[in-house]
Every structure is written in structure tokens, then in C-alpha cells.
PDB file of C-alpha atoms in Angstrom:
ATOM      1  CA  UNK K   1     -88.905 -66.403  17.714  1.00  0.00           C
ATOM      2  CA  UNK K   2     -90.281 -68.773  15.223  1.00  0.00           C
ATOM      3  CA  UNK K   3     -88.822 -66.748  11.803  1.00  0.00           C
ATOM      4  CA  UNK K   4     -85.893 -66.254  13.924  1.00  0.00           C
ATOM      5  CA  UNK K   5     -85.027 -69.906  14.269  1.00  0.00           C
ATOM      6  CA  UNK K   6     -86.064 -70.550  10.465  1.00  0.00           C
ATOM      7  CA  UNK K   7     -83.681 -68.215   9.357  1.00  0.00           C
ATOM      8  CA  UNK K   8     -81.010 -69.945  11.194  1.00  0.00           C
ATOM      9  CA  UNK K   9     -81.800 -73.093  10.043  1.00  0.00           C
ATOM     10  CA  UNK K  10     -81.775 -71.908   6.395  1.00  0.00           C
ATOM     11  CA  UNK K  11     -78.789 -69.790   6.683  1.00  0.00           C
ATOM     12  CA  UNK K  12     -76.613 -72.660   6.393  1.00  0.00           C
ATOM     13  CA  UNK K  13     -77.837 -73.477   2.801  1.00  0.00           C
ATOM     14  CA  UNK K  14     -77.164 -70.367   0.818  1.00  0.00           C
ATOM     15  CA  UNK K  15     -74.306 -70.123  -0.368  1.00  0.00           C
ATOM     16  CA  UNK K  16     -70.510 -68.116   0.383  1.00  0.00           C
ATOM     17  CA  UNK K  17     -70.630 -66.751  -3.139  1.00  0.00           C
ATOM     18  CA  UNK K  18     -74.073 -64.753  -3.026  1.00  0.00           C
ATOM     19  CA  UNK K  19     -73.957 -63.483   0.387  1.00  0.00           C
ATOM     20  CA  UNK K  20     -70.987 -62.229  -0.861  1.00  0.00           C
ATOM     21  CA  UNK K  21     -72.565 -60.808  -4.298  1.00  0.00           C
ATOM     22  CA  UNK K  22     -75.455 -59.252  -2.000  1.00  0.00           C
ATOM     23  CA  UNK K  23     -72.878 -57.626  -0.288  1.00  0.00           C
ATOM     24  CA  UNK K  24     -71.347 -56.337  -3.539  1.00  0.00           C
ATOM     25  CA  UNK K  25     -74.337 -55.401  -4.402  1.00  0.00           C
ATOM     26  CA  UNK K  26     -75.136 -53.369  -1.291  1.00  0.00           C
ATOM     27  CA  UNK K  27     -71.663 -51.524  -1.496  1.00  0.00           C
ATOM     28  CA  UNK K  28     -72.038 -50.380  -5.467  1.00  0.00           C
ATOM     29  CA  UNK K  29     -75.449 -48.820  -4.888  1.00  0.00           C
ATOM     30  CA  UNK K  30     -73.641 -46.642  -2.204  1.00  0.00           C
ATOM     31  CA  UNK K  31     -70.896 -46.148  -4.104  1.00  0.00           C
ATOM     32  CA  UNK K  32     -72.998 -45.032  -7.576  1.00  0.00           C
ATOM     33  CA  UNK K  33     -75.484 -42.679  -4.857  1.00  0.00           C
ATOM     34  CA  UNK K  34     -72.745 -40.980  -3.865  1.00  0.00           C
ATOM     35  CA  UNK K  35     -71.361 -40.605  -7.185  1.00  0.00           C
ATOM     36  CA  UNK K  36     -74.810 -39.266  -8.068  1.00  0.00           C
ATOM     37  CA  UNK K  37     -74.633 -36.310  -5.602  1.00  0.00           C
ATOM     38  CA  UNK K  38     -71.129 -35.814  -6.427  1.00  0.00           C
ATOM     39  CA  UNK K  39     -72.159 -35.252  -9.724  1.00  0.00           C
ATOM     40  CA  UNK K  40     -74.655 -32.683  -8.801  1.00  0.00           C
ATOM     41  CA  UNK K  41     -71.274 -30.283  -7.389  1.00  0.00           C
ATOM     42  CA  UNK K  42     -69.574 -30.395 -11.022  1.00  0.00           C
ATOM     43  CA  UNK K  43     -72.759 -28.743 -12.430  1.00  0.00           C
ATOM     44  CA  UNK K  44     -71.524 -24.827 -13.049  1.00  0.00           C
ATOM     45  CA  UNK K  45     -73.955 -22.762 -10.566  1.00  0.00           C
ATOM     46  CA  UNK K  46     -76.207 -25.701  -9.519  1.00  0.00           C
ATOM     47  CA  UNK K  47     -75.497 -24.361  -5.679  1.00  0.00           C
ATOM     48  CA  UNK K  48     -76.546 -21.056  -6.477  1.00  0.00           C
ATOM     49  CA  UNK K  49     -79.150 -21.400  -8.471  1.00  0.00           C
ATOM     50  CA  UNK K  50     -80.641 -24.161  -5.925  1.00  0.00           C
ATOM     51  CA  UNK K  51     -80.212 -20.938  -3.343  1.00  0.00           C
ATOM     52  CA  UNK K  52     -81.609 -18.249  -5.860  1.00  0.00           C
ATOM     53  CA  UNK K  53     -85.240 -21.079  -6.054  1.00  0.00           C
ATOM     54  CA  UNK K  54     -84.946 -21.487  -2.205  1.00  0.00           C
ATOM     55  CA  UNK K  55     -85.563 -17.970  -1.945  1.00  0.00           C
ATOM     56  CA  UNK K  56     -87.990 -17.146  -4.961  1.00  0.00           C
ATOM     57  CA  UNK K  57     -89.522 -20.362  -5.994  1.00  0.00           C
ATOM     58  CA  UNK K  58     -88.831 -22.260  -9.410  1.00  0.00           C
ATOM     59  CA  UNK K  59     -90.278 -20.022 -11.496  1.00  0.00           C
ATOM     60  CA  UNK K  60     -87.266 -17.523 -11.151  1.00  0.00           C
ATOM     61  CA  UNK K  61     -84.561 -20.148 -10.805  1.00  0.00           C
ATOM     62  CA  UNK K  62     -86.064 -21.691 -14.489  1.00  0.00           C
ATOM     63  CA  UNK K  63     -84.812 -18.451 -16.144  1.00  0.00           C
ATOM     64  CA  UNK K  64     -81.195 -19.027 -14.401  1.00  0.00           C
ATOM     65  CA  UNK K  65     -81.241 -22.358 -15.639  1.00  0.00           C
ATOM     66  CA  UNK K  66     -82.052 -21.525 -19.407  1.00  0.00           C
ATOM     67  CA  UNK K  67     -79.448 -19.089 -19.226  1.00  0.00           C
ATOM     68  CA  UNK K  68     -77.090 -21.975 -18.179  1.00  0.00           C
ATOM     69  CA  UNK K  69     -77.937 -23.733 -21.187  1.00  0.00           C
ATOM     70  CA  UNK K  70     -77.736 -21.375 -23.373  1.00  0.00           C
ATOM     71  CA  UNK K  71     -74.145 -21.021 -22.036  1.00  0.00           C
ATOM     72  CA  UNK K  72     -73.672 -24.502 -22.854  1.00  0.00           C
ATOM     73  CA  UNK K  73     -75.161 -24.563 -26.398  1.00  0.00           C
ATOM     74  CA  UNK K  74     -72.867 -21.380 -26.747  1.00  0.00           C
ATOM     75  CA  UNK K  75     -69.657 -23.267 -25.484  1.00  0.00           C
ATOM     76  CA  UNK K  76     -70.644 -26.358 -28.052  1.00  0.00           C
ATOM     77  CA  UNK K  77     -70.187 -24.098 -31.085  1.00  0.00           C
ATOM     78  CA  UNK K  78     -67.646 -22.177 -30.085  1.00  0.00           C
ATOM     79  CA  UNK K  79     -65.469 -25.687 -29.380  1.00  0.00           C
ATOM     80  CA  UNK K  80     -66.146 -26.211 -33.197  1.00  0.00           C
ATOM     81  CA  UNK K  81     -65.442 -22.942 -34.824  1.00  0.00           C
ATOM     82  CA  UNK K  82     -62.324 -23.426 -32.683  1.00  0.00           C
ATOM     83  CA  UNK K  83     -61.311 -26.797 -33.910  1.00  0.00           C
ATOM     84  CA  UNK K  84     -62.002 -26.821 -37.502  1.00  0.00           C
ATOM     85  CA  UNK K  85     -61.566 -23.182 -38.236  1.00  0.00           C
ATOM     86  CA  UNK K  86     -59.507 -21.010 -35.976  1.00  0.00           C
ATOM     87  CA  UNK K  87     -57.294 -23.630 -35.332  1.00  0.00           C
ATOM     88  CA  UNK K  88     -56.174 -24.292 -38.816  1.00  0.00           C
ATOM     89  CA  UNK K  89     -55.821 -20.909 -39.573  1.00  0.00           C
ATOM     90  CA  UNK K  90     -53.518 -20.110 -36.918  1.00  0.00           C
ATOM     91  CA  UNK K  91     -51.638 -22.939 -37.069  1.00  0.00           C
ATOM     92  CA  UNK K  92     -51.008 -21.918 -40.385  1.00  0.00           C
ATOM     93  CA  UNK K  93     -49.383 -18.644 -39.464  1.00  0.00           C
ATOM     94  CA  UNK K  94     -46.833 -21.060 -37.571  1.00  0.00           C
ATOM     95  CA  UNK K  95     -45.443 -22.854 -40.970  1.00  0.00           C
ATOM     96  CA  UNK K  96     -43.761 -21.767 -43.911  1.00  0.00           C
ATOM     97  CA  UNK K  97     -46.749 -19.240 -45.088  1.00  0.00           C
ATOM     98  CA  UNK K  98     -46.661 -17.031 -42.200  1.00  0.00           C
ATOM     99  CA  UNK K  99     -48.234 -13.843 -41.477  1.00  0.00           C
ATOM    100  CA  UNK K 100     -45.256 -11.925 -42.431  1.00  0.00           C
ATOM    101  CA  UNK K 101     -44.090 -14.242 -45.688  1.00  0.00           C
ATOM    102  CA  UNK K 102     -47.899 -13.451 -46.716  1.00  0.00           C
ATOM    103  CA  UNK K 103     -47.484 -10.202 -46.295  1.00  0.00           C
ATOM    104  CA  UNK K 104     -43.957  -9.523 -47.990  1.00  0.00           C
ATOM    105  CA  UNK K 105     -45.193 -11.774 -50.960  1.00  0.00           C
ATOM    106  CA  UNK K 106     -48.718  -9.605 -51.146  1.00  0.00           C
ATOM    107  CA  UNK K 107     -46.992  -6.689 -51.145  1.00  0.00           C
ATOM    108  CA  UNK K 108     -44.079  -7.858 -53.911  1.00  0.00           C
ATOM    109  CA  UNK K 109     -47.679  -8.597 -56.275  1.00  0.00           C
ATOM    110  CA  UNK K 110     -49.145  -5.374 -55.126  1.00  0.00           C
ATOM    111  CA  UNK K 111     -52.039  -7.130 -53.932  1.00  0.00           C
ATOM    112  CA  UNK K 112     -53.354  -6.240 -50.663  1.00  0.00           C
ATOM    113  CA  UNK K 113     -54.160  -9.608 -48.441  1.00  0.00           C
ATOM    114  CA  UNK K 114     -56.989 -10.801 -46.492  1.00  0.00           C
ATOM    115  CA  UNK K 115     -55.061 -11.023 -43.148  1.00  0.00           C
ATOM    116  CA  UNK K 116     -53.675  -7.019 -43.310  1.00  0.00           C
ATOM    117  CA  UNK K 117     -55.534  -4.076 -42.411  1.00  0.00           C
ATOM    118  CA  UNK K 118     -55.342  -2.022 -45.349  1.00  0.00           C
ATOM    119  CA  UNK K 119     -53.913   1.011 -44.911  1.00  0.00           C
ATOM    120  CA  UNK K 120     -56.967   3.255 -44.903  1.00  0.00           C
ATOM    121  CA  UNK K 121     -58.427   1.533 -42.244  1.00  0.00           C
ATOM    122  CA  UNK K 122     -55.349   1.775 -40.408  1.00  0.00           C
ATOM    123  CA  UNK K 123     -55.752   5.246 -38.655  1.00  0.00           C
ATOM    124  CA  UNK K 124     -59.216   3.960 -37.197  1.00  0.00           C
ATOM    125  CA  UNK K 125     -58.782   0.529 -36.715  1.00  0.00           C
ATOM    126  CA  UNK K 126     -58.322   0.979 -32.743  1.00  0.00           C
ATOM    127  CA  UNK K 127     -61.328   3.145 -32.089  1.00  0.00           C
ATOM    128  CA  UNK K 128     -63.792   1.710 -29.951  1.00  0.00           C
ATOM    129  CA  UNK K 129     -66.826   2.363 -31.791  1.00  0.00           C
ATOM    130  CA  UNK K 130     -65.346   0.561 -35.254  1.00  0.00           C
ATOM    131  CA  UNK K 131     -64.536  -2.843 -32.765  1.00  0.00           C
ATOM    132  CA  UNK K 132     -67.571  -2.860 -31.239  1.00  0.00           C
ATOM    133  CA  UNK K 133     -68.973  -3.108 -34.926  1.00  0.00           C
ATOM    134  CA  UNK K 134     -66.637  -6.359 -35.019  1.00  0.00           C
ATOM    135  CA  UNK K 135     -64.550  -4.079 -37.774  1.00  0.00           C
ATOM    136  CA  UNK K 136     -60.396  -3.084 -37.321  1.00  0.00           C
ATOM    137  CA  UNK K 137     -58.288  -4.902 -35.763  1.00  0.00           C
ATOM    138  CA  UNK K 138     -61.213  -7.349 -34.743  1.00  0.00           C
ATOM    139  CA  UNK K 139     -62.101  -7.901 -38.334  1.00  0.00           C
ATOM    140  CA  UNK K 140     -58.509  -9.547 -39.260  1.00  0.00           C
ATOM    141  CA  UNK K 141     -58.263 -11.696 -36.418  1.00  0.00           C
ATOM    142  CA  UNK K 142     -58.968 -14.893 -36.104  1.00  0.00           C
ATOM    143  CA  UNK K 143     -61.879 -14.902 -34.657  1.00  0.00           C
ATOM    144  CA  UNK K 144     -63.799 -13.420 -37.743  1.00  0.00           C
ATOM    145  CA  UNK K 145     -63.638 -15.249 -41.047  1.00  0.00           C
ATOM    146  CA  UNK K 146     -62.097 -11.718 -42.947  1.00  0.00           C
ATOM    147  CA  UNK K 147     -58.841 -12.972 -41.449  1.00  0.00           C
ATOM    148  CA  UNK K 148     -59.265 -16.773 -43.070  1.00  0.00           C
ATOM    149  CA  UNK K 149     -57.902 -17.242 -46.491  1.00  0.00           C
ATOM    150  CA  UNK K 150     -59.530 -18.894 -49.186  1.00  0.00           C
ATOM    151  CA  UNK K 151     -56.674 -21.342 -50.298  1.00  0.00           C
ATOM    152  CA  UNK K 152     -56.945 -25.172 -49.651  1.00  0.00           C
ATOM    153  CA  UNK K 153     -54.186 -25.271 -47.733  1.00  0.00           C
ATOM    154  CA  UNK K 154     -52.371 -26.734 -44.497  1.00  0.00           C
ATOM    155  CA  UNK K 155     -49.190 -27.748 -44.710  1.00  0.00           C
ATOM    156  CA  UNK K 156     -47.280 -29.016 -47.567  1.00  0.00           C
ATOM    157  CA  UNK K 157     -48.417 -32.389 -47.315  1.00  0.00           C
ATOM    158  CA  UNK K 158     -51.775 -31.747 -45.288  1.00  0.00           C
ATOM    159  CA  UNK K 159     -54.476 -30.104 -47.586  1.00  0.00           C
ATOM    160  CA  UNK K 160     -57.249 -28.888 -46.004  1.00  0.00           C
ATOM    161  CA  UNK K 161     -59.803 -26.817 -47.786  1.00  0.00           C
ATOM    162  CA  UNK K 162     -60.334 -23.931 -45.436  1.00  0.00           C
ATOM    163  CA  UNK K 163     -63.417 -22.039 -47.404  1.00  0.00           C
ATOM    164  CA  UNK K 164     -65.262 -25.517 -47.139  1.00  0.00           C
ATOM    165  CA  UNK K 165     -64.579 -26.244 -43.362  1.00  0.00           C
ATOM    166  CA  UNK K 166     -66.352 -22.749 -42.733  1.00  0.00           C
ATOM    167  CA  UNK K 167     -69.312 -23.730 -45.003  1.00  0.00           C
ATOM    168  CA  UNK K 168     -70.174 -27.336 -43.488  1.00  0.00           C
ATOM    169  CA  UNK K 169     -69.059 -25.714 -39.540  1.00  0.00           C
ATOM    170  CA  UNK K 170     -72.077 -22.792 -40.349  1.00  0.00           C
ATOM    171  CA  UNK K 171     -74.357 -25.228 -41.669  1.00  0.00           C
ATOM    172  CA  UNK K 172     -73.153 -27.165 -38.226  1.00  0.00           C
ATOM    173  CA  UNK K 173     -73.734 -24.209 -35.912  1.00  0.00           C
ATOM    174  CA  UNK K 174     -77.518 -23.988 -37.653  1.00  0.00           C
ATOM    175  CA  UNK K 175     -78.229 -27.757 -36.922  1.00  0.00           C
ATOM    176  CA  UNK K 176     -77.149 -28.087 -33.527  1.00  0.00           C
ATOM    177  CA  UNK K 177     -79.049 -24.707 -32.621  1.00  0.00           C
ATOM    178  CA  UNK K 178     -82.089 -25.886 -34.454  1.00  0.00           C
ATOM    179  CA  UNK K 179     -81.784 -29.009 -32.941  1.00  0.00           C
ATOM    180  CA  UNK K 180     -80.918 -28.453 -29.260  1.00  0.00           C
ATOM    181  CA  UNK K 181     -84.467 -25.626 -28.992  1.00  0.00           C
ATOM    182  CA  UNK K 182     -86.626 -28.731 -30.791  1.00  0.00           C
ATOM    183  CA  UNK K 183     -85.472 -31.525 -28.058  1.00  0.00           C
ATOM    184  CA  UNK K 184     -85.353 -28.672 -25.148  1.00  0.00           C
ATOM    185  CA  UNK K 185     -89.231 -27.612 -25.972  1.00  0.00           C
ATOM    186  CA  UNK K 186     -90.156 -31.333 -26.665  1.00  0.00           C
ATOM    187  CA  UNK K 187     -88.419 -32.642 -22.622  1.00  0.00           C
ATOM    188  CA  UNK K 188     -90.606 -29.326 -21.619  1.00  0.00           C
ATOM    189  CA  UNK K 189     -93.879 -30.248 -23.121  1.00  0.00           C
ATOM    190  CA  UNK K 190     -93.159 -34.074 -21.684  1.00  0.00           C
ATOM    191  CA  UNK K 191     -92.566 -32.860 -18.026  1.00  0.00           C
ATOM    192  CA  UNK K 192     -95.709 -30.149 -18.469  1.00  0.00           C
ATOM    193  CA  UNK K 193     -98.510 -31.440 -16.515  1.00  0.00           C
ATOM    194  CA  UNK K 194    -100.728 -28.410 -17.442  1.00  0.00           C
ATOM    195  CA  UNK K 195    -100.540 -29.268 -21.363  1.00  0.00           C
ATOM    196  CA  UNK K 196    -102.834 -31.335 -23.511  1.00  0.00           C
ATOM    197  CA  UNK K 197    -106.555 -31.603 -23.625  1.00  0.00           C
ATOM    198  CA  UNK K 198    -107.382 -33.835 -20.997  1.00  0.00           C
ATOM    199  CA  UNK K 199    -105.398 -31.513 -18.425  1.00  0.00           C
ATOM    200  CA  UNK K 200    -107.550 -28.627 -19.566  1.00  0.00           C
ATOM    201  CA  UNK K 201    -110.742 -30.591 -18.027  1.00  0.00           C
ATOM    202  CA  UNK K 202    -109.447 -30.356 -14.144  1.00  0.00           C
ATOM    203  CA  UNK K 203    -108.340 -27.134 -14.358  1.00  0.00           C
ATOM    204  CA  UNK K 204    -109.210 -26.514 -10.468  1.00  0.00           C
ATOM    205  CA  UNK K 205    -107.453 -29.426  -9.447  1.00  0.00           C
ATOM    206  CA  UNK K 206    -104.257 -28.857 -11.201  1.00  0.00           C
ATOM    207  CA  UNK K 207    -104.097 -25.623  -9.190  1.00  0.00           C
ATOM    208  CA  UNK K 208    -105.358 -26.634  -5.961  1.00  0.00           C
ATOM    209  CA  UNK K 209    -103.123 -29.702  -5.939  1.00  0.00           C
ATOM    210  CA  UNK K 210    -100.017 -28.814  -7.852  1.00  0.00           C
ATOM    211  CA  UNK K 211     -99.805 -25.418  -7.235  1.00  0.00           C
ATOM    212  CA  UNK K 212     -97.219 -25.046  -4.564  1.00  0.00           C
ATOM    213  CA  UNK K 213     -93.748 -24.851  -5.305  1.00  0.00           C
ATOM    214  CA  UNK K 214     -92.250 -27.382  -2.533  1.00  0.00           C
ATOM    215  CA  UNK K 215     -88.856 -26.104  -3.033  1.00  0.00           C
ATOM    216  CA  UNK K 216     -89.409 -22.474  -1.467  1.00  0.00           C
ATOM    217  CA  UNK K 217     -87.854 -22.098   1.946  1.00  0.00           C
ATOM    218  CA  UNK K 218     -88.113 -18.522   2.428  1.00  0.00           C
ATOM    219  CA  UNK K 219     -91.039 -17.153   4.699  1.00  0.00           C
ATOM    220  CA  UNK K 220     -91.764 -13.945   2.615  1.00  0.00           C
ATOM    221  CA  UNK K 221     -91.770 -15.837  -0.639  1.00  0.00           C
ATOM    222  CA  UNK K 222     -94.135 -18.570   0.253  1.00  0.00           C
ATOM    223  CA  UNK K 223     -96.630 -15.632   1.519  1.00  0.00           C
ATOM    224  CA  UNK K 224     -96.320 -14.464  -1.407  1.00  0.00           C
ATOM    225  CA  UNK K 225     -96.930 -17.585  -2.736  1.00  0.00           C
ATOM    226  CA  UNK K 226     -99.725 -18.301  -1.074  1.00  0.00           C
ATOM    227  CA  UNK K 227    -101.259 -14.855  -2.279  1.00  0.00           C
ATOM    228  CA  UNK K 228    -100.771 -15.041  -5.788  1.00  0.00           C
ATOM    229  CA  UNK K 229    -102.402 -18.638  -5.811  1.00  0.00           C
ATOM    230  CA  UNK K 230    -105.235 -17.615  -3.993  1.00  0.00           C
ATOM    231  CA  UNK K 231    -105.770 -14.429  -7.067  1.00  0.00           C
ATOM    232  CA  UNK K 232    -105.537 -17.351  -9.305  1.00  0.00           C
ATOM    233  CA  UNK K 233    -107.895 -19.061  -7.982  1.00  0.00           C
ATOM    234  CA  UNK K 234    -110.676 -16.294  -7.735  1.00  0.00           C
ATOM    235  CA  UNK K 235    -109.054 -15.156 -11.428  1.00  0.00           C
ATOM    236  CA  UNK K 236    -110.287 -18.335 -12.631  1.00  0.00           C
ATOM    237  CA  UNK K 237    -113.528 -19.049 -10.702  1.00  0.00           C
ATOM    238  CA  UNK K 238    -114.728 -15.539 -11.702  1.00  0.00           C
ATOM    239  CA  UNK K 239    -113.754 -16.665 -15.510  1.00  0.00           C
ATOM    240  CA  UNK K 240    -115.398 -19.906 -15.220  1.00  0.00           C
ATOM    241  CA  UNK K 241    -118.451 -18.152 -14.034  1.00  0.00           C
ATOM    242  CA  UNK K 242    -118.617 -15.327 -16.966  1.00  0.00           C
ATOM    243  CA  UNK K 243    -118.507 -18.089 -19.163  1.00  0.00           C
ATOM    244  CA  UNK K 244    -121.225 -19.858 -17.872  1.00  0.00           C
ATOM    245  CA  UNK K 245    -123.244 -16.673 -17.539  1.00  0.00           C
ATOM    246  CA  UNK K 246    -121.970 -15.233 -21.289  1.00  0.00           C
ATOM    247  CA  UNK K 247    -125.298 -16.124 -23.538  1.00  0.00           C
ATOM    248  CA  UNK K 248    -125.310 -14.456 -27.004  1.00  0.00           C
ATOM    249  CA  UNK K 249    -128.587 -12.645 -27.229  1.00  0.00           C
ATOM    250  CA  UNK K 250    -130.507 -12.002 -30.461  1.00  0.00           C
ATOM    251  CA  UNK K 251    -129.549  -8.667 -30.317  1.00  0.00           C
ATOM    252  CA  UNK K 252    -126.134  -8.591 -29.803  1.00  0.00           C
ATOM    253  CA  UNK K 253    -125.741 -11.000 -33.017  1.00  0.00           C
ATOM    254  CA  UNK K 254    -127.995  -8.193 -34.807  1.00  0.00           C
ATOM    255  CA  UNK K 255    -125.511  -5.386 -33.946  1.00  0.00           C
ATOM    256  CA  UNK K 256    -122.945  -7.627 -34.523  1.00  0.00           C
ATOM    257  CA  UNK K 257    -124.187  -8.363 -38.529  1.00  0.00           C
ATOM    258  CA  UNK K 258    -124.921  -4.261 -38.862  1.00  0.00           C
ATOM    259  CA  UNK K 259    -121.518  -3.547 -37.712  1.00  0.00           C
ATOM    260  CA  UNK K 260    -120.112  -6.024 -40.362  1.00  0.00           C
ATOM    261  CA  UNK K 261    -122.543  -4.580 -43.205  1.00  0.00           C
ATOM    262  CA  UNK K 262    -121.334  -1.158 -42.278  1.00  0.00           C
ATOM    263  CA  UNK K 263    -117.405  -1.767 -42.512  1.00  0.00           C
ATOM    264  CA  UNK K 264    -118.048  -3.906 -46.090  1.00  0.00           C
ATOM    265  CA  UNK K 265    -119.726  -1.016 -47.663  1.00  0.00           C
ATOM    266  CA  UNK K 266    -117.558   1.350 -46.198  1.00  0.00           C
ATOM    267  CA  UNK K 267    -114.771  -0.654 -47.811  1.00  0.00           C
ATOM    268  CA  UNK K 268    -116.455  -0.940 -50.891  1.00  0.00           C
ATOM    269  CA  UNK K 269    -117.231   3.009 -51.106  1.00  0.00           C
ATOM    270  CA  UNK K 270    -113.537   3.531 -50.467  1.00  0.00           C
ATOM    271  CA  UNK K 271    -112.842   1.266 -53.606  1.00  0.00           C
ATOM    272  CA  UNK K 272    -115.375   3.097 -55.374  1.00  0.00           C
ATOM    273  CA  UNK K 273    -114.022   6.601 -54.708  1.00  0.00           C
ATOM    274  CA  UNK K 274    -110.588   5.375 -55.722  1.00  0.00           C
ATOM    275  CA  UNK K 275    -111.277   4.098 -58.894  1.00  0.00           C
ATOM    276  CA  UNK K 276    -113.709   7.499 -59.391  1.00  0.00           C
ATOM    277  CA  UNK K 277    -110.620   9.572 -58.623  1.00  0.00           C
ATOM    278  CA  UNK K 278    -107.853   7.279 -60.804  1.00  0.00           C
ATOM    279  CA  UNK K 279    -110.539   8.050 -63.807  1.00  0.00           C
TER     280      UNK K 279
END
């Protein structure tokens, strides 16, 4: 053909080096699509919550998917309560203040220290009921701050100041759970299409058009799909219409004022008979 011929006539003056980039080019968008689905198998549960909104719809994976990031959120602060807190603390039992130095020297003062049970809570400290209220044995461990002491201490040469590490790591925990609900609700709001003003005017088309959850592939669930669009449908044709059809009459607003008129002076004859009695 014609475009056939031009091509080979023009093939001749491009040159080695960008066929050769094309080709490059050609090979790295395989290569970063593939990474992009690969990527999709390293997310924890993706597969089964992808089979949990096969079967139900969106709606119920959604909930499975919050609960996945509130996993993550979870696994965030934990990491630092870990590394600045925990950490430093147990690797302090490791040195020359151990557990058991602390202990012998506590008990040479007389004083009791924050990393022993005393001995009153001793007999009890293994009952379940007393370490499910994070109390016991669970109380001086590491993992609750009764077991951290309040010295500014490391190592001999290291100083770190352990009652200030917990302070700026809460006031951490607060910020990155205040911050992580503001950005998740703002994305949300963003990828709403039902939000805003302007949405609110095509109410019936948002339904009819966007209504169906494309990533059901169960029969049962998309009848029941089906179903529960159609009630929302009639749910919101009959509202439509009682609005249209709602006029305020003259004498609704007149039992509406004497109803008013009746709780004021009710309220103000309670007042009165107070004050009568108090006298």
C-alpha cells in the first residue's frame, strides 16, 4: 500500500538510537505494570478482602478495609513506643544498672523500686482478672510505663532522658492519630461523588447511574442488589413527592403557636410555683 511504502522510505532516516529508546521505553512500562500488580500481592489481605466484595459488594469489604488501616495506624505507634521507649528501657536492664543491681541497691535504701512488684501485690499479681486490668505482673513490664524509671539515664556515656522520651512519644501517638482520621476523611470526601451541593440537585441520577456496585460477582448478592436499589428508588420518589405535596396550612401554624404558648406558660408556672414554695 501507499503508507506502507512511505514508511519504508522513511524508515531509513530515524535514527539507531531512538528506535532503540522506543524500545526501552516499551520494555519499562511492562516492567513497572507488572511491578504494579506485584505490588497489589504484598498488601496484607488484599486477596481476601477482594473475595469477601466479590461476594457482598463494596459496602461490606469498606469495613474490612478500615479495619486494615486501623491495623496499620496501630502498627505505626506501636514501632515508636518500641523504639524510643521500650527499647531503652530494656536495654538498660542489659548494662551495669540491671534489674537485679536495682533491686539489691533499692532494697539496701529500703526503698521499694518502680520495676518490683511490691510485696503486697505479690500474692495476686498472677490472677487473671488483676492482668486483664493491665495491673501485676503486666504493670512492671515493659510494656507499661510503671516499669520505666524516671532517671535520665542510658549508659554511662549515653544520657537519655527517659521521662521526656515518653512525654514527646504520647504527644506523638496523639498527632499521628489526629492526623491520619483528618487526611483519611478528607481522601473520602474527595472520592465521594454523592457530597456537596451541586450533587444534591441530581439526586435520581446519581442513583440510577452510579448505583451498581460493578465489583459483585455473586448471583444472590447482585439480586439483592438489584432489590435494595429498586426500595431506594421508590424510598426517594415517594419522599420527593411528600415534599412537593407538604403545604403548611393556616391552621397547622395556629396549633403550632398554641402549642408553643402552652409549654412557655407552663414553664413559667413551674418557675412560679418554685419560687412560691422556696418562700
Amino acid at each position: 500500500s501507499i503508507a506502507q511504502k512511505y514508511l519504508e522510505q522513511q524508515e531509513s532516516k530515524v535514527p539507531k538510537s531512538h528506535l532503540y529508546m522506543e524500545e526501552l521505553n516499551k520494555r519499562l512500562a511492562v516492567v513497572r505494570r507488572y511491578l504494579y500488580n506485584f505490588r497489589t500481592y504484598l498488601i496484607p489481605w488484599e486477596g481476601k478482602i477482594k473475595r469477601i466484595e466479590s461476594h457482598f459488594g463494596s459496602v461490606v469489604s469498606s469495613y474490612f478495609t478500615f479495619l486494615r488501616w486501623i491495623v496499620f495506624v496501630n502498627l505505626i505507634i506501636s514501632l515508636l513506643v518500641i523504639a524510643f521507649i521500650v527499647f531503652p528501657e530494656v536495654s538498660n536492664n542489659f548494662s551495669h544498672l540491671s534489674h537485679w543491681a536495682d533491686r539489691n541497691r533499692t532494697r539496701n535504701r529500703t526503698v521499694i523500686s518502680e520495676k518490683i512488684i511490691p510485696d503486697n501485690q505479690t500474692k495476686h499479681a498472677d490472677r487473671f482478672g488483676v492482668v486483664m486490668q493491665f495491673d501485676g505482673h503486666l504493670k512492671y513490664s515493659p510494656i507499661f510505663y510503671g516499669f520505666y524509671s524516671n532517671r535520665d539515664y542510658l549508659t554511662d556515656k549515653f544520657k537519655y532522658a527517659l521521662p521526656l522520651a515518653y512525654f514527646l512519644v504520647t504527644i506523638a501517638v496523639f498527632s499521628i492519630s489526629f492526623f491520619a482520621i483528618l487526611r483519611k476523611m478528607a481522601q473520602n470526601a474527595r472520592l465521594s461523588k454523592l457530597s456537596g451541593s451541586k450533587a444534591e440537585q441530581y439526586i435520581f441520577n446519581w442513583k440510577v447511574f452510579t448505583g451498581w456496585d460493578f465489583t459483585i460477582g455473586n448471583n444472590d448478592t447482585a439480586s439483592n442488589t438489584v432489590m435494595a436499589i429498586v426500595i431506594k428508588l421508590r424510598e426517594s420518589i415517594a419522599e420527593k413527592r411528600a415534599a412537593g405535596e407538604h403545604n403548611t396550612k393556616w391552621s397547622k401554624r395556629f396549633l403550632r403557636l398554641l402549642a408553643n404558648a402552652m409549654v412557655i406558660s407552663m414553664l413559667v408556672f413551674s418557675i412560679f410555683a418554685i419560687w412560691t414554695a422556696v418562700q
